[in-house]
Amino acid sequence: MSVLFVCTGNICRSPIGERVLRELARRAGVPVSSTSAGVGALNGQPIHPHASAVLTENGYDASGFESRYLRPPMLTEADVVLCMSREHRAAAQQMAPARWKRVFTLTEFAALCDIGPLPDIIAGRGRLDPNSELLDIVDPMGRPREDFDRVFAEVEPKVETVVSWLAGSAPADSAGERTSGEHR
């Protein structure tokens, strides 16, 4: 499974999502590729110092990060795209229209994880108001450090939900047993 996080500059919110997912999945033994990009990113920029500090202080690795500008191949290669706002979701869906069903806000996807396998989540997305501002994680850029703490506090539990969903993603075989190595 591959998950792509998307925000604006790819130096604050989406790197936090990427690094939290990477580490929580590693701890849970869940094989997943976690990357990120931004709809307005400059390639090769370091993670924002406040985002780096928040990750490090909470036990996550922020080292070696470089921002990437979101391109259509990134969207077509990802199994799931988790955006930090409705605006990012719309931009990603417009960039790769054939993949629109696999593009969610992080908040939206985390709220739908209880539905079950990915096809059921896609089919059940109508359970939520796609225009609700509650789906957005507000950009901390240019704001005080406390706003980065707020973003982390919003992102981490939602990513924990995604990792739990990923951990339960091996489909049952015909005997009803989980089959190792198979994923949604």
Short mmCIF file of C-alpha atoms in Angstrom, two decimals:
data_model
loop_
_atom_site.label_atom_id
_atom_site.label_comp_id
_atom_site.label_asym_id
_atom_site.label_seq_id
_atom_site.Cartn_x
_atom_site.Cartn_y
_atom_site.Cartn_z
CA MET A 1 0.00 0.00 0.00
CA SER A 2 1.26 3.47 -0.79
CA VAL A 3 -0.09 6.64 0.81
CA LEU A 4 0.61 10.15 -0.47
CA PHE A 5 -0.03 13.15 1.79
CA VAL A 6 -0.74 16.50 0.12
CA CYS A 7 -0.71 20.07 1.41
CA THR A 8 0.36 23.44 -0.03
CA GLY A 9 4.11 23.91 0.38
CA ASN A 10 5.00 20.38 1.51
CA ILE A 11 7.02 21.69 4.44
CA CYS A 12 4.50 21.66 7.32
CA ARG A 13 1.35 19.52 7.35
CA SER A 14 2.01 16.83 4.75
CA PRO A 15 5.54 16.01 6.01
CA ILE A 16 4.08 15.58 9.49
CA GLY A 17 1.52 13.13 8.08
CA GLU A 18 4.16 11.32 6.03
CA ARG A 19 6.60 10.88 8.90
CA VAL A 20 3.97 9.93 11.48
CA LEU A 21 2.52 7.28 9.13
CA ARG A 22 5.95 5.95 8.28
CA GLU A 23 6.92 5.48 11.92
CA LEU A 24 3.59 4.19 13.22
CA ALA A 25 3.41 1.69 10.36
CA ARG A 26 6.98 0.57 11.10
CA ARG A 27 6.13 0.06 14.77
CA ALA A 28 3.00 -1.91 13.82
CA GLY A 29 4.84 -4.00 11.22
CA VAL A 30 2.55 -2.71 8.47
CA PRO A 31 4.20 -2.56 5.03
CA VAL A 32 3.36 0.85 3.59
CA SER A 33 5.07 3.51 1.52
CA SER A 34 4.47 7.00 2.92
CA THR A 35 5.36 10.07 0.87
CA SER A 36 4.18 13.66 0.52
CA ALA A 37 4.00 16.55 -1.93
CA GLY A 38 2.53 20.03 -2.19
CA VAL A 39 0.26 21.72 -4.70
CA GLY A 40 2.45 24.84 -4.49
CA ALA A 41 5.72 23.35 -3.28
CA LEU A 42 9.22 24.24 -4.34
CA ASN A 43 11.26 21.08 -4.89
CA GLY A 44 14.06 20.37 -2.43
CA GLN A 45 13.06 22.61 0.48
CA PRO A 46 13.70 21.41 4.03
CA ILE A 47 10.88 20.71 6.44
CA HIS A 48 9.76 23.81 8.38
CA PRO A 49 11.79 24.13 11.62
CA HIS A 50 8.64 24.10 13.78
CA ALA A 51 7.31 20.99 12.01
CA SER A 52 10.69 19.32 12.49
CA ALA A 53 10.75 20.24 16.19
CA VAL A 54 7.21 18.95 16.77
CA LEU A 55 8.02 15.64 15.07
CA THR A 56 11.31 15.19 16.92
CA GLU A 57 9.81 16.07 20.31
CA ASN A 58 7.11 13.46 19.75
CA GLY A 59 9.50 10.66 18.77
CA TYR A 60 9.35 10.88 14.98
CA ASP A 61 12.23 11.27 12.52
CA ALA A 62 12.19 14.55 10.61
CA SER A 63 15.67 14.17 9.08
CA GLY A 64 16.43 14.02 5.38
CA PHE A 65 13.15 15.54 4.23
CA GLU A 66 12.92 17.49 0.96
CA SER A 67 9.72 19.02 -0.39
CA ARG A 68 8.24 17.97 -3.74
CA TYR A 69 5.85 19.67 -6.13
CA LEU A 70 2.76 17.52 -6.71
CA ARG A 71 2.73 15.96 -10.18
CA PRO A 72 0.12 13.67 -11.81
CA PRO A 73 2.35 10.54 -11.74
CA MET A 74 2.54 10.80 -7.93
CA LEU A 75 -1.25 10.67 -7.80
CA THR A 76 -1.56 7.74 -10.19
CA GLU A 77 1.10 5.73 -8.33
CA ALA A 78 -0.44 6.18 -4.86
CA ASP A 79 -3.05 3.75 -3.61
CA VAL A 80 -4.57 6.45 -1.39
CA VAL A 81 -4.04 10.23 -1.43
CA LEU A 82 -4.68 12.02 1.87
CA CYS A 83 -4.97 15.79 1.59
CA MET A 84 -4.83 18.29 4.41
CA SER A 85 -7.74 20.37 3.10
CA ARG A 86 -10.66 20.32 0.70
CA GLU A 87 -8.70 22.73 -1.52
CA HIS A 88 -5.84 20.24 -1.83
CA ARG A 89 -8.30 17.41 -2.48
CA ALA A 90 -9.88 19.41 -5.31
CA ALA A 91 -6.49 20.26 -6.83
CA ALA A 92 -5.37 16.62 -6.70
CA GLN A 93 -8.63 15.36 -8.18
CA GLN A 94 -8.39 17.91 -10.98
CA MET A 95 -4.77 16.96 -11.67
CA ALA A 96 -5.58 13.24 -12.00
CA PRO A 97 -9.34 12.96 -12.65
CA ALA A 98 -9.23 9.20 -13.20
CA ARG A 99 -7.97 8.76 -9.62
CA TRP A 100 -10.52 11.05 -7.92
CA LYS A 101 -12.10 8.21 -5.95
CA ARG A 102 -8.83 7.51 -4.12
CA VAL A 103 -8.29 11.15 -3.08
CA PHE A 104 -9.61 12.18 0.35
CA THR A 105 -8.85 14.68 3.04
CA LEU A 106 -7.03 13.01 5.93
CA THR A 107 -9.93 13.87 8.22
CA GLU A 108 -12.44 12.39 5.78
CA PHE A 109 -10.52 9.14 5.29
CA ALA A 110 -9.90 8.64 9.02
CA ALA A 111 -13.62 9.12 9.68
CA LEU A 112 -14.46 6.47 7.05
CA CYS A 113 -11.87 3.82 8.05
CA ASP A 114 -14.46 1.96 10.12
CA ILE A 115 -16.40 1.10 6.95
CA GLY A 116 -13.91 -1.59 5.92
CA PRO A 117 -11.93 -2.24 2.74
CA LEU A 118 -10.98 0.57 0.38
CA PRO A 119 -13.78 -0.10 -2.15
CA ASP A 120 -16.30 0.19 0.69
CA ILE A 121 -14.69 3.42 1.93
CA ILE A 122 -14.88 4.84 -1.60
CA ALA A 123 -18.53 3.80 -1.86
CA GLY A 124 -19.31 5.19 1.60
CA ARG A 125 -17.77 8.61 1.23
CA GLY A 126 -21.27 10.08 0.91
CA ARG A 127 -21.66 9.57 4.68
CA LEU A 128 -19.77 12.83 5.16
CA ASP A 129 -20.43 16.33 3.85
CA PRO A 130 -17.60 16.79 1.32
CA ASN A 131 -17.84 20.58 1.71
CA SER A 132 -17.59 20.73 5.50
CA GLU A 133 -14.82 22.99 6.75
CA LEU A 134 -14.31 20.39 9.50
CA LEU A 135 -12.44 18.33 6.88
CA ASP A 136 -9.62 20.90 6.76
CA ILE A 137 -6.47 20.94 8.87
CA VAL A 138 -5.59 24.64 8.94
CA ASP A 139 -2.18 25.67 7.60
CA PRO A 140 0.24 26.70 10.37
CA MET A 141 2.64 28.47 7.97
CA GLY A 142 3.58 31.92 9.23
CA ARG A 143 1.93 31.19 12.57
CA PRO A 144 3.46 30.62 16.01
CA ARG A 145 4.87 27.29 17.15
CA GLU A 146 1.61 26.53 18.99
CA ASP A 147 -0.14 26.21 15.62
CA PHE A 148 2.31 23.47 14.61
CA ASP A 149 1.55 21.70 17.90
CA ARG A 150 -2.16 21.96 17.00
CA VAL A 151 -1.53 20.48 13.55
CA PHE A 152 0.41 17.59 15.05
CA ALA A 153 -2.36 17.02 17.61
CA GLU A 154 -4.89 16.84 14.75
CA VAL A 155 -2.78 14.72 12.39
CA GLU A 156 -1.33 12.05 14.72
CA PRO A 157 -4.61 10.46 15.91
CA LYS A 158 -6.02 10.47 12.38
CA VAL A 159 -2.88 8.78 11.07
CA GLU A 160 -3.11 6.27 13.94
CA THR A 161 -6.60 5.42 12.66
CA VAL A 162 -5.23 4.99 9.13
CA VAL A 163 -2.45 2.70 10.40
CA SER A 164 -5.00 0.61 12.32
CA TRP A 165 -7.03 0.36 9.11
CA LEU A 166 -3.91 -0.64 7.16
CA ALA A 167 -3.02 -3.24 9.78
CA GLY A 168 -6.41 -4.87 9.27
CA SER A 169 -6.22 -4.66 5.49
CA ALA A 170 -5.22 -8.23 4.67
CA PRO A 171 -8.30 -9.80 3.07
CA ALA A 172 -9.66 -13.08 4.35
CA ASP A 173 -8.99 -16.11 2.19
CA SER A 174 -11.71 -18.63 1.36
CA ALA A 175 -11.33 -20.32 4.77
CA GLY A 176 -11.83 -16.98 6.53
CA GLU A 177 -8.21 -16.69 7.61
CA ARG A 178 -6.10 -13.63 6.93
CA THR A 179 -3.58 -14.23 4.18
CA SER A 180 -0.15 -12.74 4.76
CA GLY A 181 1.23 -10.42 2.14
CA GLU A 182 -2.14 -9.50 0.66
CA HIS A 183 -3.46 -6.00 1.05
CA ARG A 184 -6.50 -4.02 0.02
#
